[in-house]
Short mmCIF file of C-alpha atoms and ligand atoms in Angstrom, two decimals:
data_model
loop_
_atom_site.label_atom_id
_atom_site.label_comp_id
_atom_site.label_asym_id
_atom_site.label_seq_id
_atom_site.Cartn_x
_atom_site.Cartn_y
_atom_site.Cartn_z
CA MET A 925 26.74 -2.20 70.45
CA SER A 926 23.17 -3.55 70.41
CA VAL A 927 21.51 -3.08 67.02
CA LYS A 928 17.74 -3.13 66.43
CA ILE A 929 17.14 -5.85 63.82
CA THR A 930 14.04 -7.26 62.14
CA MET A 931 14.12 -10.60 60.33
CA VAL A 932 11.40 -10.97 57.67
CA GLY A 933 10.74 -14.69 57.30
CA THR A 934 11.22 -17.22 60.10
CA GLY A 935 12.11 -20.22 58.02
CA TYR A 936 15.34 -22.05 58.45
CA VAL A 937 17.62 -19.07 57.71
CA GLY A 938 15.55 -16.29 59.31
CA LEU A 939 14.91 -18.09 62.59
CA VAL A 940 18.45 -19.38 63.09
CA THR A 941 20.01 -16.04 62.13
CA GLY A 942 17.55 -14.03 64.24
CA ALA A 943 18.12 -16.19 67.30
CA CYS A 944 21.90 -15.96 66.81
CA PHE A 945 21.74 -12.16 66.38
CA ALA A 946 19.87 -12.01 69.71
CA GLU A 947 22.41 -14.36 71.28
CA ILE A 948 25.26 -11.98 70.38
CA GLY A 949 23.42 -9.05 71.98
CA HIS A 950 21.13 -7.45 69.38
CA GLN A 951 17.43 -6.62 69.77
CA VAL A 952 15.62 -8.86 67.29
CA ILE A 953 12.06 -9.15 66.00
CA CYS A 954 11.37 -12.19 63.80
CA VAL A 955 8.36 -11.67 61.55
CA ASP A 956 6.30 -14.22 59.67
CA LYS A 957 2.87 -14.17 58.06
CA ASP A 958 2.11 -17.59 59.49
CA GLU A 959 0.21 -16.71 62.69
CA LYS A 960 0.25 -20.27 64.00
CA LYS A 961 4.00 -20.47 63.58
CA ILE A 962 4.48 -17.12 65.36
CA ASN A 963 2.22 -18.15 68.24
CA ASN A 964 4.17 -21.38 68.60
CA LEU A 965 7.48 -19.53 68.49
CA ASN A 966 6.30 -17.14 71.19
CA GLN A 967 5.78 -20.26 73.33
CA GLY A 968 9.20 -21.58 72.38
CA ILE A 969 7.79 -24.25 70.04
CA ILE A 970 10.31 -24.48 67.20
CA PRO A 971 9.05 -25.53 63.72
CA ILE A 972 12.35 -26.87 62.43
CA TYR A 973 14.75 -29.64 63.50
CA GLU A 974 18.05 -27.88 64.19
CA PRO A 975 20.30 -29.05 67.07
CA GLY A 976 20.51 -26.40 69.80
CA LEU A 977 17.97 -24.02 68.26
CA ASP A 978 15.23 -24.54 70.83
CA GLU A 979 17.46 -23.62 73.78
CA LEU A 980 18.82 -20.62 71.85
CA VAL A 981 15.32 -19.31 71.07
CA LEU A 982 14.00 -19.91 74.59
CA ARG A 983 17.03 -18.24 76.21
CA ASN A 984 16.64 -15.12 74.10
CA ILE A 985 12.87 -14.91 74.52
CA ARG A 986 13.51 -14.98 78.25
CA ASN A 987 16.19 -12.28 78.15
CA GLY A 988 13.89 -10.09 76.05
CA ARG A 989 16.18 -9.82 73.04
CA LEU A 990 14.07 -12.02 70.75
CA LYS A 991 10.45 -11.27 69.91
CA PHE A 992 8.04 -12.54 67.24
CA SER A 993 5.39 -10.75 65.21
CA THR A 994 3.15 -11.21 62.18
CA ASP A 995 3.23 -7.53 61.26
CA VAL A 996 6.00 -6.55 58.84
CA LYS A 997 5.02 -2.86 58.71
CA THR A 998 5.14 -2.09 62.42
CA SER A 999 8.21 -4.33 62.82
CA SER A 1000 9.98 -2.26 60.16
CA SER A 1001 9.59 1.00 62.03
CA GLU A 1002 12.54 2.54 63.92
CA ARG A 1003 14.80 -0.43 63.16
CA ASP A 1004 18.49 -0.16 62.26
CA ALA A 1005 18.52 -3.16 59.92
CA ILE A 1006 15.88 -5.34 58.30
CA PHE A 1007 16.95 -8.74 56.90
CA LEU A 1008 14.88 -10.31 54.12
CA CYS A 1009 14.98 -14.08 54.71
CA VAL A 1010 12.04 -15.23 52.62
CA GLY A 1011 12.10 -18.19 50.24
CA THR A 1012 13.34 -17.99 46.65
CA PRO A 1013 12.04 -21.34 45.29
CA PRO A 1014 13.14 -22.47 41.80
CA HIS A 1015 10.69 -22.16 38.91
CA PRO A 1016 9.73 -25.80 38.17
CA GLU A 1017 10.58 -25.56 34.48
CA THR A 1018 13.30 -22.94 34.10
CA GLY A 1019 15.03 -23.27 37.47
CA ALA A 1020 14.99 -19.47 37.82
CA ALA A 1021 14.67 -18.18 41.38
CA ASP A 1022 11.10 -17.05 42.11
CA LEU A 1023 11.51 -13.57 43.66
CA GLN A 1024 7.85 -12.78 44.34
CA TYR A 1025 8.27 -13.23 48.10
CA VAL A 1026 11.38 -11.03 48.21
CA TYR A 1027 9.66 -8.22 46.31
CA ALA A 1028 6.45 -8.56 48.35
CA ALA A 1029 8.47 -8.34 51.58
CA ALA A 1030 10.28 -5.25 50.28
CA GLU A 1031 6.96 -3.56 49.51
CA GLU A 1032 5.68 -4.24 53.04
CA VAL A 1033 8.94 -3.16 54.69
CA ALA A 1034 8.90 0.13 52.74
CA LEU A 1035 5.55 1.04 54.31
CA GLY A 1036 7.02 0.91 57.79
CA LEU A 1037 10.45 2.45 57.32
CA ASP A 1038 11.37 5.56 59.29
CA GLY A 1039 14.83 6.75 60.17
CA PHE A 1040 17.97 5.46 58.47
CA THR A 1041 17.55 1.74 57.85
CA VAL A 1042 19.64 -0.83 56.03
CA VAL A 1043 17.53 -3.41 54.21
CA VAL A 1044 19.66 -6.53 53.91
CA THR A 1045 18.84 -9.40 51.57
CA LYS A 1046 19.99 -12.64 53.17
CA SER A 1047 17.86 -14.85 50.95
CA THR A 1048 19.84 -16.36 48.10
CA VAL A 1049 18.96 -14.15 45.13
CA PRO A 1050 20.21 -13.80 41.54
CA VAL A 1051 22.66 -11.07 40.67
CA GLY A 1052 20.93 -7.69 40.49
CA THR A 1053 18.12 -8.46 42.93
CA ASN A 1054 19.38 -6.13 45.66
CA ARG A 1055 19.22 -3.21 43.25
CA GLN A 1056 15.66 -4.22 42.38
CA VAL A 1057 14.87 -4.22 46.11
CA PHE A 1058 16.34 -0.71 46.42
CA GLY A 1059 14.11 0.39 43.55
CA ILE A 1060 11.02 -1.00 45.25
CA LEU A 1061 11.90 0.54 48.62
CA SER A 1062 12.76 3.96 47.21
CA LYS A 1063 9.47 4.16 45.30
CA TYR A 1064 8.12 5.52 48.57
CA GLY A 1065 9.52 9.01 48.09
CA ASN A 1066 11.13 10.20 51.30
CA LEU A 1067 13.24 7.09 51.68
CA LYS A 1068 15.95 7.96 49.18
CA ASN A 1069 18.45 9.39 51.69
CA SER A 1070 17.46 7.36 54.71
CA LEU A 1071 17.81 3.96 53.11
CA ALA A 1072 20.53 1.62 51.99
CA VAL A 1073 20.53 -1.99 50.80
CA ALA A 1074 23.11 -4.69 51.42
CA SER A 1075 23.64 -8.26 50.29
CA ASN A 1076 24.61 -10.60 53.15
CA PRO A 1077 24.43 -14.21 51.94
CA GLU A 1078 24.32 -17.04 54.47
CA PHE A 1079 26.49 -20.17 54.48
CA LEU A 1080 24.55 -22.21 57.03
CA ARG A 1081 24.47 -26.00 56.74
CA GLU A 1082 21.36 -27.71 58.07
CA GLY A 1083 22.24 -29.62 61.22
CA ALA A 1084 25.21 -27.31 61.88
CA ALA A 1085 23.60 -23.92 61.35
CA ILE A 1086 24.27 -22.37 64.76
CA THR A 1087 27.94 -23.34 64.65
CA ASP A 1088 28.18 -22.09 61.07
CA PHE A 1089 26.74 -18.74 62.19
CA MET A 1090 28.84 -18.36 65.35
CA GLU A 1091 32.09 -19.68 63.80
CA PRO A 1092 31.85 -18.86 60.08
CA ASP A 1093 34.77 -19.08 57.69
CA ARG A 1094 33.91 -15.53 56.70
CA VAL A 1095 31.16 -12.90 56.72
CA VAL A 1096 30.34 -11.55 53.26
CA VAL A 1097 28.65 -8.16 52.85
CA GLY A 1098 27.93 -6.42 49.56
CA VAL A 1099 27.30 -2.75 50.38
CA GLU A 1100 28.05 0.62 48.77
CA ASN A 1101 26.93 3.08 51.45
CA ASP A 1102 29.47 3.96 54.16
CA ARG A 1103 26.91 4.33 56.95
CA ALA A 1104 25.39 0.97 56.02
CA ALA A 1105 28.81 -0.66 55.89
CA LYS A 1106 29.59 0.63 59.38
CA LEU A 1107 26.30 -0.73 60.71
CA MET A 1108 26.91 -4.16 59.15
CA ARG A 1109 30.33 -4.31 60.82
CA GLU A 1110 28.67 -3.39 64.16
CA ILE A 1111 26.09 -6.17 63.70
CA TYR A 1112 28.76 -8.82 63.12
CA GLU A 1113 31.40 -7.35 65.45
CA PRO A 1114 30.86 -9.93 68.24
CA ILE A 1115 31.69 -12.67 65.72
CA VAL A 1116 34.22 -10.99 63.46
CA ALA A 1117 36.09 -9.77 66.56
CA ALA A 1118 37.37 -13.35 66.88
CA SER A 1119 39.47 -12.71 63.74
CA ILE A 1120 36.86 -13.99 61.27
CA PRO A 1121 37.38 -12.31 57.87
CA PHE A 1122 34.75 -9.67 57.08
CA VAL A 1123 34.61 -9.54 53.28
CA GLN A 1124 33.14 -6.19 52.21
CA THR A 1125 32.56 -6.00 48.46
CA SER A 1126 30.15 -4.71 45.84
CA ILE A 1127 26.53 -5.83 45.91
CA GLU A 1128 26.82 -7.89 42.74
CA SER A 1129 30.00 -9.58 43.97
CA ALA A 1130 28.29 -10.64 47.20
CA GLU A 1131 25.34 -12.01 45.24
CA VAL A 1132 27.68 -14.01 42.99
CA ILE A 1133 29.77 -15.27 45.96
CA LYS A 1134 26.77 -17.17 47.31
CA TYR A 1135 25.96 -18.92 44.05
CA ALA A 1136 29.59 -19.49 43.15
CA ALA A 1137 30.23 -21.11 46.56
CA ASN A 1138 27.29 -23.51 46.41
CA GLY A 1139 27.91 -24.20 42.74
CA PHE A 1140 31.54 -25.08 43.42
CA LEU A 1141 30.58 -27.39 46.30
CA ALA A 1142 28.01 -29.13 44.09
CA VAL A 1143 30.61 -29.60 41.34
CA LYS A 1144 33.09 -30.97 43.92
CA LEU A 1145 30.51 -33.51 45.11
CA SER A 1146 29.55 -34.61 41.61
CA TYR A 1147 33.24 -34.92 40.83
CA ILE A 1148 34.06 -37.27 43.74
CA ASN A 1149 30.92 -39.27 43.00
CA GLU A 1150 32.12 -39.79 39.41
CA VAL A 1151 35.64 -40.62 40.62
CA SER A 1152 33.94 -43.19 42.87
CA ASP A 1153 32.39 -44.91 39.84
CA LEU A 1154 35.82 -45.06 38.19
CA CYS A 1155 37.36 -46.51 41.38
CA GLU A 1156 34.86 -49.36 41.32
CA VAL A 1157 35.85 -50.54 37.86
CA VAL A 1158 39.61 -50.12 38.24
CA GLY A 1159 39.81 -51.69 41.71
CA ALA A 1160 40.71 -48.46 43.54
CA ASN A 1161 39.27 -47.29 46.87
CA VAL A 1162 37.45 -43.93 46.71
CA SER A 1163 37.93 -43.29 50.44
CA ASP A 1164 41.69 -43.56 50.01
CA VAL A 1165 41.53 -41.47 46.82
CA ALA A 1166 39.51 -38.79 48.64
CA LYS A 1167 42.06 -38.77 51.45
CA GLY A 1168 44.96 -38.68 49.01
CA ILE A 1169 43.63 -35.70 47.05
CA GLY A 1170 42.03 -33.90 50.01
CA LEU A 1171 45.36 -33.47 51.76
CA ASP A 1172 46.32 -31.09 48.95
CA LYS A 1173 45.41 -27.73 50.51
CA ARG A 1174 44.24 -26.51 47.10
CA ILE A 1175 41.57 -29.25 47.13
CA GLY A 1176 40.75 -29.61 50.83
CA SER A 1177 39.41 -32.71 52.57
CA SER A 1178 35.81 -31.66 53.09
CA PHE A 1179 32.98 -32.44 50.71
CA LEU A 1180 34.72 -35.53 49.37
CA ARG A 1181 32.40 -38.09 51.01
CA VAL A 1182 30.82 -40.23 48.30
CA GLY A 1183 27.03 -40.57 48.38
CA PRO A 1184 23.84 -41.27 46.40
CA GLY A 1185 23.76 -37.68 45.13
CA TRP A 1186 23.42 -34.25 46.66
CA GLY A 1187 20.09 -32.71 47.69
CA GLY A 1188 18.68 -30.23 50.17
CA SER A 1189 17.01 -26.85 49.92
CA CYS A 1190 20.06 -25.12 48.48
CA PHE A 1191 22.41 -27.00 46.18
CA PRO A 1192 19.73 -28.09 43.67
CA LYS A 1193 18.02 -24.68 43.74
CA ASP A 1194 21.21 -22.61 43.66
CA SER A 1195 22.98 -24.68 40.99
CA MET A 1196 19.95 -24.35 38.69
CA ALA A 1197 19.62 -20.62 39.41
CA LEU A 1198 23.33 -20.06 38.74
CA HIS A 1199 23.06 -21.88 35.43
CA LYS A 1200 19.90 -19.93 34.53
CA THR A 1201 21.48 -16.57 35.40
CA ALA A 1202 24.49 -17.38 33.23
CA LYS A 1203 22.21 -18.39 30.38
CA ASP A 1204 20.16 -15.18 30.74
CA PHE A 1205 23.39 -13.18 30.41
CA GLY A 1206 24.58 -15.26 27.46
CA VAL A 1207 27.39 -16.90 29.45
CA THR A 1208 28.09 -20.63 29.05
CA MET A 1209 28.65 -22.47 32.34
CA ARG A 1210 29.19 -26.08 31.34
CA LEU A 1211 30.63 -27.36 34.64
CA ILE A 1212 27.60 -26.54 36.81
CA GLU A 1213 25.29 -27.89 34.09
CA SER A 1214 27.27 -31.14 33.97
CA ALA A 1215 27.29 -31.42 37.77
CA ILE A 1216 23.48 -31.13 37.81
CA ILE A 1217 23.10 -33.76 35.08
CA ALA A 1218 25.60 -36.10 36.74
CA ASN A 1219 23.77 -35.73 40.06
CA ASP A 1220 20.34 -36.45 38.56
CA GLU A 1221 21.67 -39.54 36.76
CA ARG A 1222 23.45 -40.74 39.89
CA LYS A 1223 20.28 -40.98 41.93
CA LEU A 1224 18.67 -43.26 39.33
CA SER A 1225 21.86 -45.31 39.03
CA MET A 1226 21.60 -46.03 42.77
CA ALA A 1227 18.32 -47.87 42.14
CA ASP A 1228 20.04 -49.92 39.44
CA ARG A 1229 22.75 -50.75 41.93
CA VAL A 1230 20.23 -52.05 44.48
CA LYS A 1231 18.60 -54.15 41.74
CA LYS A 1232 22.00 -55.59 40.76
CA TYR A 1233 22.82 -56.51 44.36
CA CYS A 1234 19.41 -58.18 44.69
CA GLY A 1235 20.18 -60.65 41.92
CA GLY A 1236 19.03 -58.53 38.97
CA SER A 1237 15.35 -58.26 39.86
CA LEU A 1238 13.39 -56.33 42.48
CA GLN A 1239 10.04 -57.91 41.69
CA GLY A 1240 8.39 -58.67 45.03
CA LYS A 1241 11.62 -57.96 46.94
CA ARG A 1242 11.28 -56.30 50.37
CA ILE A 1243 13.77 -53.41 50.48
CA ALA A 1244 14.47 -51.73 53.84
CA ILE A 1245 15.71 -48.14 53.66
CA LEU A 1246 17.65 -46.61 56.55
CA GLY A 1247 17.31 -42.82 56.34
CA LEU A 1248 15.05 -40.72 54.09
CA THR A 1249 16.22 -37.12 54.61
CA PHE A 1250 18.66 -35.43 52.23
CA LYS A 1251 21.43 -35.83 54.79
CA GLY A 1252 21.87 -36.88 58.43
CA GLN A 1253 20.97 -34.79 61.49
CA THR A 1254 18.08 -32.96 59.79
CA ASP A 1255 14.37 -33.63 59.11
CA ASP A 1256 14.51 -31.95 55.71
CA MET A 1257 13.26 -34.02 52.77
CA ARG A 1258 13.74 -31.30 50.13
CA GLU A 1259 15.37 -32.78 47.01
CA SER A 1260 16.42 -35.82 49.03
CA PRO A 1261 17.90 -38.59 46.82
CA SER A 1262 15.39 -40.96 48.44
CA LEU A 1263 12.61 -39.12 46.58
CA VAL A 1264 14.07 -40.36 43.28
CA ILE A 1265 15.58 -43.69 44.30
CA ILE A 1266 12.58 -45.16 46.17
CA PRO A 1267 9.98 -44.57 43.40
CA GLN A 1268 12.42 -46.18 40.96
CA LEU A 1269 12.72 -49.24 43.22
CA GLN A 1270 8.93 -49.41 43.42
CA ARG A 1271 8.64 -49.16 39.63
CA GLU A 1272 10.87 -52.23 39.47
CA GLY A 1273 8.43 -54.08 41.72
CA ALA A 1274 10.11 -53.64 45.10
CA ILE A 1275 8.10 -53.41 48.33
CA VAL A 1276 9.80 -50.56 50.19
CA SER A 1277 9.86 -49.81 53.92
CA ALA A 1278 11.86 -47.07 55.60
CA PHE A 1279 12.96 -45.75 58.96
CA ASP A 1280 14.29 -42.23 59.57
CA PRO A 1281 15.26 -41.01 63.08
CA SER A 1282 13.77 -37.55 62.45
CA GLN A 1283 10.42 -39.09 61.41
CA PRO A 1284 9.98 -36.41 58.70
CA GLU A 1285 6.44 -35.21 58.05
CA GLY A 1286 4.38 -35.81 54.93
CA ILE A 1287 6.07 -39.01 53.84
CA ASP A 1288 2.77 -40.54 52.68
CA ASP A 1289 2.46 -37.70 50.16
CA LEU A 1290 6.14 -37.56 49.25
CA LEU A 1291 6.59 -41.32 48.89
CA PRO A 1292 3.21 -43.00 48.26
CA GLY A 1293 3.11 -46.74 48.85
CA ILE A 1294 6.04 -46.82 51.25
CA THR A 1295 5.71 -48.37 54.71
CA ILE A 1296 7.22 -46.34 57.55
CA SER A 1297 8.73 -48.44 60.34
CA SER A 1298 8.91 -47.03 63.85
CA THR A 1299 12.17 -48.78 64.68
CA PRO A 1300 15.12 -50.10 62.65
CA GLU A 1301 14.45 -53.54 64.15
CA GLU A 1302 10.90 -53.56 62.75
CA LEU A 1303 12.24 -52.25 59.42
CA CYS A 1304 14.54 -55.23 58.86
CA VAL A 1305 12.08 -58.07 59.54
CA ASN A 1306 11.93 -60.31 56.41
CA ALA A 1307 13.83 -57.72 54.35
CA ASP A 1308 15.69 -58.89 51.25
CA ALA A 1309 18.15 -56.00 51.44
CA LEU A 1310 19.02 -53.17 53.84
CA VAL A 1311 19.95 -49.88 52.13
CA ILE A 1312 21.77 -47.13 54.10
CA MET A 1313 20.54 -43.98 52.32
CA THR A 1314 21.45 -41.19 54.79
CA GLU A 1315 24.49 -40.66 57.02
CA TRP A 1316 22.72 -40.42 60.40
CA ARG A 1317 25.40 -40.67 63.10
CA GLU A 1318 23.24 -43.06 65.18
CA PHE A 1319 23.26 -45.59 62.32
CA ARG A 1320 26.85 -46.40 63.29
CA SER A 1321 25.80 -47.76 66.69
CA TYR A 1322 22.92 -50.00 65.60
CA ASP A 1323 22.90 -53.74 66.38
CA TYR A 1324 23.24 -55.06 62.82
CA ALA A 1325 23.75 -58.62 64.06
CA ASN A 1326 20.26 -58.46 65.54
CA PHE A 1327 18.88 -56.98 62.29
CA ALA A 1328 20.55 -59.70 60.18
CA LYS A 1329 18.84 -62.45 62.17
CA SER A 1330 15.38 -61.24 61.10
CA MET A 1331 16.22 -60.53 57.45
CA ASN A 1332 15.21 -62.86 54.63
CA CYS A 1333 18.41 -62.14 52.70
CA LYS A 1334 21.38 -60.80 54.64
CA VAL A 1335 22.39 -58.13 52.12
CA ALA A 1336 23.40 -54.56 53.05
CA ILE A 1337 23.95 -51.77 50.51
CA ASP A 1338 25.67 -48.74 52.03
CA LEU A 1339 25.14 -45.66 49.83
CA ARG A 1340 27.11 -43.49 52.26
CA ASN A 1341 30.03 -45.79 53.08
CA LEU A 1342 28.97 -45.17 56.67
CA LEU A 1343 29.66 -48.64 58.10
CA ASP A 1344 32.56 -51.03 57.52
CA GLU A 1345 33.01 -54.36 55.83
CA LYS A 1346 34.48 -56.24 58.79
CA SER A 1347 31.79 -55.32 61.32
CA MET A 1348 29.02 -56.13 58.85
CA GLN A 1349 30.51 -59.54 58.07
CA MET A 1350 30.87 -60.17 61.83
CA ALA A 1351 27.22 -59.15 62.19
CA GLY A 1352 26.27 -62.00 59.86
CA PHE A 1353 25.66 -60.23 56.55
CA ASP A 1354 26.38 -62.46 53.53
CA ALA A 1355 27.00 -59.38 51.36
CA TYR A 1356 27.85 -55.78 52.24
CA HIS A 1357 28.25 -53.38 49.33
CA ARG A 1358 29.83 -49.89 49.43
CA LEU A 1359 30.44 -47.17 46.86
CA GLY A 1360 33.72 -46.67 45.08
CA GLU A 1361 35.53 -49.77 46.26
C1 UDX B 2341 24.56 -26.24 51.86
C2 UDX B 2341 25.89 -25.48 51.99
O1 UDX B 2341 26.85 -26.34 52.60
C3 UDX B 2341 25.69 -24.24 52.87
O2 UDX B 2341 26.89 -23.52 52.94
C4 UDX B 2341 24.60 -23.37 52.23
O3 UDX B 2341 24.36 -22.21 53.00
C5 UDX B 2341 23.32 -24.17 52.12
O4 UDX B 2341 23.54 -25.36 51.35
P1 UDX B 2341 23.09 -27.91 53.27
O5 UDX B 2341 22.22 -27.90 52.05
O6 UDX B 2341 22.48 -27.78 54.61
O7 UDX B 2341 24.18 -26.68 53.14
O8 UDX B 2341 23.83 -29.29 53.26
P2 UDX B 2341 25.34 -29.77 53.10
O9 UDX B 2341 25.79 -30.26 54.41
O10 UDX B 2341 26.15 -28.78 52.39
O11 UDX B 2341 25.13 -31.06 52.13
C6 UDX B 2341 24.52 -30.82 50.86
C7 UDX B 2341 24.35 -32.17 50.19
O12 UDX B 2341 25.63 -32.73 49.87
C8 UDX B 2341 23.63 -33.20 51.06
O13 UDX B 2341 22.77 -33.98 50.23
C9 UDX B 2341 24.77 -34.08 51.58
O14 UDX B 2341 24.37 -35.43 51.85
C10 UDX B 2341 25.74 -34.04 50.40
N1 UDX B 2341 27.13 -34.26 50.78
C11 UDX B 2341 27.76 -33.33 51.56
C12 UDX B 2341 27.79 -35.38 50.29
O15 UDX B 2341 27.21 -36.21 49.57
N2 UDX B 2341 29.10 -35.55 50.60
C13 UDX B 2341 29.79 -34.66 51.39
O16 UDX B 2341 30.97 -34.87 51.63
C14 UDX B 2341 29.09 -33.53 51.89
#
């Protein structure tokens, strides 16, 4: 059954989800205040780097199931479901989720509602926010019996978002109105039909599921990163340890790849918000707090590691960084470990250059004083060390023997354990350092 859906917010979550809803047969309007962005989208110009998204958007514009608008009010009229997908950035000091955009969107949606509509919050919001949204919406009198809210958190990974939408581990919906629950099942039926679990629960439970999931994954990552540090001093191999524990179904093999620390638009924000929510309710959550602290300290320790491998001083050393984004296959710099590690290297006197395949925007502002190379070959000329910061798949196929020839010191420091010792020695590197080995 084709459902009439409006997505409020065409950022990473709203645009991917809206295009995927259209792909599975629904009539979708994606709304954003940013007129330039909407005009571009109407021409099929996609503002984010997400594999497969441009074809998906273009295909559904052509088949008439995906439209774009800047007007929330008119796009909220005669719709079956309206998804709030606006940002919930962390407060810089407290870490609390800033809900001004969610509440503002709810106010605008309320002005356009007519006919029974389910207003779904897909943005990651603290426990209790959906009830606040209901309160805002039902301020407008006649809505009380023609309105329901639902929490429908997303579990999309950047770089794999379309797959994560089309083949999710589960769909989670927090809803307490039967008609709304039926509609949510109809919306996801083309996906859930393929025996994907549809978890229907209370609104608060759905809100907690999102934070608890990301919080757990962040703890798991900080854990394997700390195990990696132990492996280094006891002569163990963290890759073997990760394999050995990951085969236990209770642990699972994913999210056990050691790295310079976790980043992105979600884990840092959501782990802080989870900790803040617990604190606000007088509940102690030590594990998530420790995972955040361990992660922050890890990024700085990576700079110390580079200094150690460069003979104990970075003064005047030319450091070449491969990869700037928070992870491979994305152009997203939000909370990327490079934003902490590179300034620390510069404070120690290093001259830093970098190459990133996605050529992320705004690097001059994000990382003042850094030189951006247009190719990895250019990056390595006269370098005193090559640091692999991000796990871009293409980094595996580079010609490191060619790079080594132009380097001043043939030292490689692999903060993602992406490459391997043997091939780097064959390529002519005098030293190749990994994590946890
Ligand atoms: C994450 C969650 O995975 C997703 O479910 C949620 O909806 C949004 O947040 P994302 O932030 O896109 O997705 O990135 P993800 O692939 O989860 O990686 C997060 C961070 O962990 C990155 O910095 C990545 O480099 C790091 N990571 C991930 C590791 O260091 N090791 C791993 O094994 C996996």
